[in-house]
Amino acid sequence: MSCAVVACAAGARDARACRDALEVPRTILALYDGTQLASSRISPIHRYAEMPLNDLGYRLVYQDVAHGLGTMPDVPIAATLSWFEGPVPDPAGLAAGLADLRDTCGHVPAMLTLGDIGLDDATIATAAGAAYLGRLGVVAGSDQISVGTSAIVQKVDDRLIGYDTMFDIRTGIQTRIMARDPAASYLTLDTGSDTIDLLVISPGALYADSSVLVREDPRGGPLWVSDPFALFELALGSSQWPVPDVTTLSGRRIYFATVDSDGWLLRLPARQFGDQPPFASEVLDSDLISPFPDLPVSVALIQSDLDANVAGIAADRGRAVASHLFGQPQVQPATSGASMIYNWSFFADYNAQSEQALLLGGATTSVDSGMLVNAIRSLGDQVSPRSLLGGGVGGPRKYVNTAFDLWTETAGAIAASAAIAPGDTAPPLYRWSGDAMPFAAALSSVSAAGSENLGGGGGRLTMVRPSLANLMPLGFRTDAGLQVYDALDGDADYTQGWTSNTAAFYALQQTLDRTEAPRRLKPFQLSFAARSAVDFASRSAVRAHLAYARSAEVTPVTAARYARAVIGYDAVQIIAEGPLTWRIQDRGDLQTVRFDDAVAWSVDLSRSNGVLGARRTGTSLYVALAPDNAQPRVTLLQSNAAAGLVPQGSTPALVHARAEILQSARDNCISRMVLRGFGPGNTEWLGAPDHAYDVEMMESDGLTPAFWQTLTSDAEGRFSVEFPLPGSAPTAIRFTDACNGS
């Protein structure tokens, strides 16, 4: 038996010191049983609970209880969270460890137990078992009880139950759980001879039986029976601290777009005999990217698609398209590797003979794995020999012309994409292909090459998939670092790989609407593949979403910029410095924090520093941080000011902008800033009421005015400016006013 949970926890407390006793606890220790699940990636915690917890500001660190708790993190622990399917291998160790658990800062974490409590009957009867259940706010009966068809609901709180679907009584043998004061039951069954509590909550504790959590429904996928936000907020308390937020930048919802190379070399059907039909990648360029210079997009290449020795003579035209795209300022170079990996785990312990045997044993080969109609359309394509392809059903990758090599697939592909781009560019983004479940060494290789990574995850929220349970968390933590997930599903997900209704991608608009209100859950990600340029319906859907992005109130950024914000979310520390004052540090490129239920609160700019401005959206208050301030301080005051902030003299404060602010400074009545954006730089500011401001935008030398005007703020102090930003290059602006030296 591995070390008991209690022994590991005690040893951890002795071994590591608290990082900062004033740090807001936002790390949750997520416990799973490796004897029940092969990986935390497939745990119900990761699949269902982590997304709402991310939205509430929490990061999860997973621990396999089959090996004890291990070394406790040196950060404050907000809670432990479990979602077991039955008793764990060492129930006595689990009970003893959690009953007396403290983090390295001396805090007693909250205890969130979903599904099975993880104890067997023998452990429940012990003092350690009773203490464990006592922390949870419940007691357990000495005998299991039968819940039959005659059982009825004795008590239910409709504010919590019936979120996506109604509660159904689950019959069978169950451990009798009963709430203990001061905990309260929110759902109680009467079996005819006994009562059993299925949902028990108290400050610092939550017990929820699996029947009140997520239920699979073939009509709409998984559905939440209870309100996950309400469950966690009741147990953890509402976030009375600045929540790190990756959905928003400069007061607006983030927009970014990604293009995958699936179908890069597919031909469109010829319009008449003798025509040379275009490739999907050529139509992608002419119809979906070049006409939209104001919308940044990350285009991921498969290097073998561009190699004539592998993909045939079509590769030269495919490379020409890539070169043209990478020369456009709104296009961020990206790669998805060399050979289009479909099954990443196959290559974790790669053996070329095993791959050969798999292909010879019946894994089909094809140029593309989509619709039969697309195969018919592409009959005229010059494709590589069957011996070079393994990308059909059962094949672990598309191109098998050479043995798998990790460097070639990761760092080498990154370098190859960078070589296509003109000039000195940042390392291209790495987009995970296929099942998007990279092994640790692959993630480590991408990180070592200096690239951000993105892929997997996603999710949708539509009429046919209406539940939050369909949305994935921000990413997945491995020993090699954080895999950053897509924010939303792309065209392949909506169209089932272009095998069903290819107009289904229009439903992305439903997801965008439902993840914006009543609470902003996700940024606006438009993810599509070159293949969508082939089909009229899917191409039209992409154009509709691009048109909407142009008109929507968003801040367009590159996909790599979003990935860096997620990495910042994972690392950020929030330090409480006093009543209503917090210091934000180690945040990387995370530039927004959020206060929920903040209608009565505003940012006090006179007592804050490193704050650009703030904006209300619904009942939340989004605060924009200055990127060039490593440790901004945010202070609130009680005020329901419409703008969500109380300005400091006449200094212009940001309300929102269709651009990112990179630098800011104020000196002798002049506010200087550097902006980066794509297309029109629509901005709104808050200064002194009825006050005149001279506004200038500089040429690339930073000294010569390229744009100048004088504006007067309204009675509230608001004024708007549209800066004609030149592509994606950083641009200096300045505001000058008569401020009496302030």
Short mmCIF file of N, CA and C in Angstrom, two decimals, residues 389-514:
data_model
loop_
_atom_site.label_atom_id
_atom_site.label_comp_id
_atom_site.label_asym_id
_atom_site.label_seq_id
_atom_site.Cartn_x
_atom_site.Cartn_y
_atom_site.Cartn_z
N LEU A 389 0.21 7.14 -46.65
CA LEU A 389 -0.94 7.66 -45.92
C LEU A 389 -1.46 6.64 -44.92
N GLY A 390 -1.82 7.14 -43.74
CA GLY A 390 -2.41 6.27 -42.73
C GLY A 390 -3.57 6.92 -42.05
N GLY A 391 -4.18 7.89 -42.71
CA GLY A 391 -5.12 8.77 -42.02
C GLY A 391 -6.56 8.38 -42.06
N GLY A 392 -6.91 7.14 -42.26
CA GLY A 392 -8.31 6.76 -42.24
C GLY A 392 -8.69 6.16 -40.91
N VAL A 393 -9.74 5.35 -40.92
CA VAL A 393 -10.22 4.73 -39.70
C VAL A 393 -9.15 3.81 -39.14
N GLY A 394 -8.74 4.05 -37.92
CA GLY A 394 -7.74 3.21 -37.28
C GLY A 394 -6.33 3.70 -37.42
N GLY A 395 -6.04 4.57 -38.37
CA GLY A 395 -4.68 5.08 -38.54
C GLY A 395 -4.37 6.13 -37.50
N PRO A 396 -3.19 6.06 -36.86
CA PRO A 396 -2.87 7.03 -35.81
C PRO A 396 -2.43 8.39 -36.33
N ARG A 397 -2.15 8.49 -37.64
CA ARG A 397 -1.79 9.78 -38.23
C ARG A 397 -2.04 9.72 -39.73
N LYS A 398 -2.02 10.87 -40.37
CA LYS A 398 -2.33 10.93 -41.80
C LYS A 398 -1.15 10.50 -42.66
N TYR A 399 0.01 11.09 -42.43
CA TYR A 399 1.18 10.81 -43.26
C TYR A 399 2.14 9.89 -42.51
N VAL A 400 2.50 8.77 -43.15
CA VAL A 400 3.39 7.79 -42.51
C VAL A 400 4.60 7.51 -43.38
N ASN A 401 5.04 8.51 -44.13
CA ASN A 401 6.18 8.31 -45.03
C ASN A 401 7.48 8.09 -44.28
N THR A 402 7.57 8.59 -43.06
CA THR A 402 8.75 8.35 -42.23
C THR A 402 8.30 7.96 -40.83
N ALA A 403 9.22 7.38 -40.08
CA ALA A 403 8.92 7.02 -38.70
C ALA A 403 8.65 8.29 -37.89
N PHE A 404 7.80 8.17 -36.90
CA PHE A 404 7.48 9.30 -36.04
C PHE A 404 8.72 9.79 -35.32
N ASP A 405 8.88 11.11 -35.29
CA ASP A 405 9.98 11.73 -34.56
C ASP A 405 9.42 12.93 -33.80
N LEU A 406 9.59 12.96 -32.50
CA LEU A 406 8.96 13.99 -31.68
C LEU A 406 9.45 15.38 -32.05
N TRP A 407 10.76 15.55 -32.28
CA TRP A 407 11.26 16.88 -32.63
C TRP A 407 10.67 17.34 -33.96
N THR A 408 10.63 16.46 -34.95
CA THR A 408 10.06 16.83 -36.25
C THR A 408 8.60 17.23 -36.12
N GLU A 409 7.88 16.54 -35.25
CA GLU A 409 6.44 16.77 -35.10
C GLU A 409 6.14 18.03 -34.29
N THR A 410 7.07 18.49 -33.50
CA THR A 410 6.81 19.63 -32.62
C THR A 410 7.75 20.80 -32.95
N ALA A 411 8.93 20.81 -32.36
CA ALA A 411 9.84 21.94 -32.55
C ALA A 411 10.24 22.11 -34.02
N GLY A 412 10.43 21.01 -34.73
CA GLY A 412 10.78 21.10 -36.14
C GLY A 412 9.66 21.72 -36.96
N ALA A 413 8.42 21.32 -36.69
CA ALA A 413 7.28 21.89 -37.40
C ALA A 413 7.11 23.37 -37.06
N ILE A 414 7.37 23.74 -35.82
CA ILE A 414 7.31 25.15 -35.43
C ILE A 414 8.33 25.96 -36.22
N ALA A 415 9.55 25.44 -36.32
CA ALA A 415 10.59 26.14 -37.08
C ALA A 415 10.24 26.22 -38.56
N ALA A 416 9.64 25.16 -39.11
CA ALA A 416 9.28 25.15 -40.52
C ALA A 416 8.20 26.19 -40.82
N SER A 417 7.21 26.33 -39.95
CA SER A 417 6.19 27.36 -40.15
C SER A 417 6.78 28.75 -40.03
N ALA A 418 7.68 28.93 -39.06
CA ALA A 418 8.32 30.24 -38.90
C ALA A 418 9.12 30.62 -40.14
N ALA A 419 9.72 29.62 -40.79
CA ALA A 419 10.54 29.89 -41.97
C ALA A 419 9.70 30.37 -43.15
N ILE A 420 8.43 30.01 -43.19
CA ILE A 420 7.55 30.45 -44.27
C ILE A 420 7.16 31.91 -44.09
N ALA A 421 7.05 32.35 -42.84
CA ALA A 421 6.64 33.73 -42.56
C ALA A 421 7.77 34.69 -42.88
N PRO A 422 7.45 35.85 -43.46
CA PRO A 422 8.51 36.84 -43.75
C PRO A 422 8.98 37.53 -42.49
N GLY A 423 10.24 37.92 -42.47
CA GLY A 423 10.76 38.69 -41.36
C GLY A 423 10.95 37.85 -40.11
N ASP A 424 11.19 38.55 -39.02
CA ASP A 424 11.46 37.93 -37.73
C ASP A 424 10.16 37.89 -36.94
N THR A 425 9.53 36.74 -36.87
CA THR A 425 8.24 36.62 -36.18
C THR A 425 8.40 35.84 -34.89
N ALA A 426 7.41 35.98 -34.02
CA ALA A 426 7.39 35.19 -32.80
C ALA A 426 7.20 33.72 -33.16
N PRO A 427 7.61 32.80 -32.30
CA PRO A 427 7.40 31.38 -32.59
C PRO A 427 5.93 31.10 -32.87
N PRO A 428 5.64 30.36 -33.93
CA PRO A 428 4.24 30.08 -34.26
C PRO A 428 3.50 29.35 -33.14
N LEU A 429 2.20 29.57 -33.12
CA LEU A 429 1.32 28.83 -32.22
C LEU A 429 1.32 27.36 -32.60
N TYR A 430 1.23 26.48 -31.60
CA TYR A 430 1.10 25.05 -31.89
C TYR A 430 -0.33 24.62 -31.61
N ARG A 431 -1.01 24.11 -32.65
CA ARG A 431 -2.39 23.64 -32.55
C ARG A 431 -2.39 22.12 -32.47
N TRP A 432 -2.96 21.57 -31.39
CA TRP A 432 -3.03 20.12 -31.24
C TRP A 432 -4.04 19.55 -32.22
N SER A 433 -3.63 18.55 -32.97
CA SER A 433 -4.49 17.93 -33.98
C SER A 433 -5.15 16.68 -33.41
N GLY A 434 -6.03 16.09 -34.20
CA GLY A 434 -6.63 14.81 -33.85
C GLY A 434 -7.39 14.84 -32.55
N ASP A 435 -7.09 13.87 -31.66
CA ASP A 435 -7.80 13.81 -30.38
C ASP A 435 -7.33 14.88 -29.41
N ALA A 436 -6.27 15.62 -29.77
CA ALA A 436 -5.77 16.74 -28.96
C ALA A 436 -5.50 16.33 -27.52
N MET A 437 -4.91 15.14 -27.34
CA MET A 437 -4.54 14.67 -26.02
C MET A 437 -3.04 14.37 -26.01
N PRO A 438 -2.21 15.40 -26.06
CA PRO A 438 -0.76 15.18 -26.15
C PRO A 438 -0.19 14.57 -24.88
N PHE A 439 0.83 13.75 -25.05
CA PHE A 439 1.54 13.22 -23.89
C PHE A 439 2.52 14.29 -23.40
N ALA A 440 3.03 14.10 -22.19
CA ALA A 440 3.79 15.15 -21.52
C ALA A 440 5.02 15.58 -22.31
N ALA A 441 5.72 14.64 -22.93
CA ALA A 441 6.94 14.99 -23.66
C ALA A 441 6.63 15.88 -24.86
N ALA A 442 5.48 15.67 -25.50
CA ALA A 442 5.09 16.51 -26.64
C ALA A 442 4.82 17.94 -26.17
N LEU A 443 4.10 18.07 -25.07
CA LEU A 443 3.82 19.40 -24.53
C LEU A 443 5.11 20.09 -24.11
N SER A 444 6.01 19.34 -23.51
CA SER A 444 7.28 19.90 -23.08
C SER A 444 8.11 20.37 -24.27
N SER A 445 8.09 19.62 -25.37
CA SER A 445 8.85 19.99 -26.56
C SER A 445 8.32 21.27 -27.18
N VAL A 446 7.01 21.42 -27.22
CA VAL A 446 6.41 22.65 -27.74
C VAL A 446 6.79 23.84 -26.87
N SER A 447 6.72 23.66 -25.57
CA SER A 447 7.06 24.74 -24.65
C SER A 447 8.53 25.13 -24.78
N ALA A 448 9.40 24.14 -24.92
CA ALA A 448 10.83 24.42 -25.05
C ALA A 448 11.15 25.19 -26.33
N ALA A 449 10.30 25.02 -27.35
CA ALA A 449 10.49 25.74 -28.61
C ALA A 449 10.00 27.18 -28.52
N GLY A 450 9.41 27.56 -27.39
CA GLY A 450 8.97 28.93 -27.18
C GLY A 450 7.58 29.23 -27.69
N SER A 451 6.80 28.20 -28.01
CA SER A 451 5.46 28.40 -28.57
C SER A 451 4.38 28.21 -27.53
N GLU A 452 3.30 28.98 -27.69
CA GLU A 452 2.09 28.68 -26.94
C GLU A 452 1.39 27.51 -27.61
N ASN A 453 0.58 26.79 -26.83
CA ASN A 453 -0.16 25.66 -27.37
C ASN A 453 -1.65 25.88 -27.18
N LEU A 454 -2.44 25.29 -28.07
CA LEU A 454 -3.89 25.46 -28.02
C LEU A 454 -4.55 24.30 -28.73
N GLY A 455 -5.60 23.75 -28.14
CA GLY A 455 -6.37 22.70 -28.80
C GLY A 455 -7.02 21.76 -27.81
N GLY A 456 -8.04 21.05 -28.28
CA GLY A 456 -8.82 20.20 -27.40
C GLY A 456 -9.83 21.02 -26.64
N GLY A 457 -10.59 20.37 -25.77
CA GLY A 457 -11.56 21.10 -24.95
C GLY A 457 -12.68 21.67 -25.78
N GLY A 458 -12.90 22.98 -25.65
CA GLY A 458 -13.96 23.65 -26.41
C GLY A 458 -15.31 23.47 -25.76
N GLY A 459 -16.31 23.26 -26.59
CA GLY A 459 -17.67 23.07 -26.10
C GLY A 459 -18.65 23.96 -26.83
N ARG A 460 -19.92 23.68 -26.62
CA ARG A 460 -20.98 24.47 -27.25
C ARG A 460 -22.17 24.57 -26.31
N LEU A 461 -23.03 25.52 -26.57
CA LEU A 461 -24.22 25.75 -25.76
C LEU A 461 -25.32 26.18 -26.73
N THR A 462 -26.05 25.20 -27.25
CA THR A 462 -27.02 25.45 -28.30
C THR A 462 -28.39 24.91 -27.90
N MET A 463 -29.35 25.06 -28.79
CA MET A 463 -30.69 24.55 -28.51
C MET A 463 -30.69 23.03 -28.36
N VAL A 464 -29.82 22.35 -29.10
CA VAL A 464 -29.80 20.88 -29.01
C VAL A 464 -28.79 20.39 -27.99
N ARG A 465 -27.87 21.24 -27.57
CA ARG A 465 -26.94 20.92 -26.48
C ARG A 465 -26.96 22.09 -25.50
N PRO A 466 -28.00 22.13 -24.67
CA PRO A 466 -28.27 23.36 -23.91
C PRO A 466 -27.58 23.48 -22.56
N SER A 467 -26.76 22.51 -22.17
CA SER A 467 -26.26 22.49 -20.80
C SER A 467 -24.84 23.01 -20.69
N LEU A 468 -24.55 23.63 -19.54
CA LEU A 468 -23.17 24.02 -19.22
C LEU A 468 -22.24 22.82 -19.19
N ALA A 469 -22.81 21.64 -19.00
CA ALA A 469 -21.98 20.43 -18.97
C ALA A 469 -21.31 20.16 -20.31
N ASN A 470 -21.73 20.85 -21.36
CA ASN A 470 -21.10 20.70 -22.67
C ASN A 470 -19.91 21.63 -22.85
N LEU A 471 -19.62 22.48 -21.87
CA LEU A 471 -18.49 23.39 -21.95
C LEU A 471 -17.31 22.83 -21.15
N MET A 472 -16.12 22.93 -21.73
CA MET A 472 -14.93 22.39 -21.10
C MET A 472 -14.18 23.48 -20.32
N PRO A 473 -13.29 23.09 -19.42
CA PRO A 473 -12.52 24.08 -18.65
C PRO A 473 -11.47 24.77 -19.50
N LEU A 474 -10.64 25.57 -18.85
CA LEU A 474 -9.64 26.36 -19.57
C LEU A 474 -8.52 25.51 -20.14
N GLY A 475 -8.20 24.41 -19.49
CA GLY A 475 -7.10 23.60 -19.97
C GLY A 475 -6.93 22.35 -19.14
N PHE A 476 -5.85 21.64 -19.42
CA PHE A 476 -5.55 20.41 -18.70
C PHE A 476 -4.09 20.44 -18.25
N ARG A 477 -3.89 20.22 -16.97
CA ARG A 477 -2.54 20.27 -16.40
C ARG A 477 -1.85 18.92 -16.53
N THR A 478 -0.62 18.94 -17.02
CA THR A 478 0.21 17.75 -17.07
C THR A 478 1.50 18.02 -16.31
N ASP A 479 2.33 16.99 -16.16
CA ASP A 479 3.62 17.18 -15.50
C ASP A 479 4.51 18.14 -16.28
N ALA A 480 4.22 18.31 -17.58
CA ALA A 480 5.04 19.19 -18.43
C ALA A 480 4.47 20.59 -18.54
N GLY A 481 3.36 20.87 -17.88
CA GLY A 481 2.77 22.20 -17.97
C GLY A 481 1.31 22.13 -18.34
N LEU A 482 0.78 23.26 -18.76
CA LEU A 482 -0.66 23.40 -19.01
C LEU A 482 -0.96 23.28 -20.50
N GLN A 483 -1.83 22.34 -20.85
CA GLN A 483 -2.39 22.32 -22.19
C GLN A 483 -3.56 23.29 -22.21
N VAL A 484 -3.50 24.31 -23.05
CA VAL A 484 -4.57 25.30 -23.13
C VAL A 484 -5.62 24.80 -24.11
N TYR A 485 -6.85 24.74 -23.64
CA TYR A 485 -7.95 24.24 -24.46
C TYR A 485 -8.51 25.35 -25.36
N ASP A 486 -9.11 24.91 -26.48
CA ASP A 486 -9.97 25.81 -27.24
C ASP A 486 -11.08 26.31 -26.34
N ALA A 487 -11.52 27.54 -26.56
CA ALA A 487 -12.62 28.08 -25.77
C ALA A 487 -13.96 27.48 -26.21
N LEU A 488 -14.13 27.30 -27.53
CA LEU A 488 -15.40 26.82 -28.07
C LEU A 488 -15.15 25.80 -29.17
N ASP A 489 -16.16 25.01 -29.47
CA ASP A 489 -16.09 24.05 -30.57
C ASP A 489 -15.99 24.76 -31.91
N GLY A 490 -15.45 24.04 -32.90
CA GLY A 490 -15.33 24.58 -34.24
C GLY A 490 -16.25 23.89 -35.23
N ASP A 491 -16.03 24.18 -36.51
CA ASP A 491 -16.91 23.69 -37.56
C ASP A 491 -16.98 22.16 -37.62
N ALA A 492 -15.85 21.49 -37.40
CA ALA A 492 -15.84 20.03 -37.47
C ALA A 492 -16.77 19.42 -36.43
N ASP A 493 -16.85 20.05 -35.25
CA ASP A 493 -17.70 19.52 -34.18
C ASP A 493 -19.18 19.70 -34.52
N TYR A 494 -19.53 20.86 -35.03
CA TYR A 494 -20.94 21.13 -35.34
C TYR A 494 -21.43 20.28 -36.51
N THR A 495 -20.56 20.01 -37.48
CA THR A 495 -20.97 19.27 -38.68
C THR A 495 -20.62 17.80 -38.61
N GLN A 496 -20.14 17.35 -37.43
CA GLN A 496 -19.70 15.96 -37.25
C GLN A 496 -18.70 15.58 -38.33
N GLY A 497 -17.68 16.41 -38.45
CA GLY A 497 -16.64 16.14 -39.43
C GLY A 497 -17.13 16.25 -40.86
N TRP A 498 -18.08 17.18 -41.10
CA TRP A 498 -18.65 17.41 -42.43
C TRP A 498 -19.37 16.17 -42.97
N THR A 499 -19.85 15.31 -42.07
CA THR A 499 -20.59 14.13 -42.50
C THR A 499 -22.09 14.31 -42.34
N SER A 500 -22.53 15.43 -41.76
CA SER A 500 -23.96 15.67 -41.59
C SER A 500 -24.28 17.04 -42.18
N ASN A 501 -25.19 17.75 -41.60
CA ASN A 501 -25.62 19.05 -42.10
C ASN A 501 -24.47 20.04 -42.05
N THR A 502 -23.93 20.43 -43.19
CA THR A 502 -22.78 21.33 -43.20
C THR A 502 -23.17 22.77 -42.90
N ALA A 503 -24.47 23.06 -42.83
CA ALA A 503 -24.92 24.39 -42.39
C ALA A 503 -25.04 24.47 -40.87
N ALA A 504 -24.76 23.36 -40.18
CA ALA A 504 -24.95 23.33 -38.73
C ALA A 504 -24.03 24.30 -38.00
N PHE A 505 -22.96 24.74 -38.67
CA PHE A 505 -22.02 25.65 -38.00
C PHE A 505 -22.64 27.02 -37.75
N TYR A 506 -23.76 27.33 -38.40
CA TYR A 506 -24.47 28.57 -38.08
C TYR A 506 -24.85 28.61 -36.59
N ALA A 507 -25.02 27.42 -35.98
CA ALA A 507 -25.44 27.36 -34.58
C ALA A 507 -24.38 27.88 -33.62
N LEU A 508 -23.18 28.16 -34.11
CA LEU A 508 -22.19 28.80 -33.24
C LEU A 508 -22.76 30.09 -32.65
N GLN A 509 -23.61 30.78 -33.41
CA GLN A 509 -24.18 32.03 -32.90
C GLN A 509 -24.97 31.79 -31.62
N GLN A 510 -25.67 30.65 -31.54
CA GLN A 510 -26.39 30.33 -30.31
C GLN A 510 -25.42 30.19 -29.14
N THR A 511 -24.31 29.52 -29.39
CA THR A 511 -23.30 29.36 -28.33
C THR A 511 -22.75 30.71 -27.90
N LEU A 512 -22.48 31.58 -28.86
CA LEU A 512 -21.94 32.90 -28.53
C LEU A 512 -22.93 33.69 -27.67
N ASP A 513 -24.20 33.62 -28.01
CA ASP A 513 -25.21 34.35 -27.24
C ASP A 513 -25.34 33.77 -25.83
N ARG A 514 -25.35 32.45 -25.72
CA ARG A 514 -25.62 31.82 -24.43
C ARG A 514 -24.40 31.81 -23.51
#
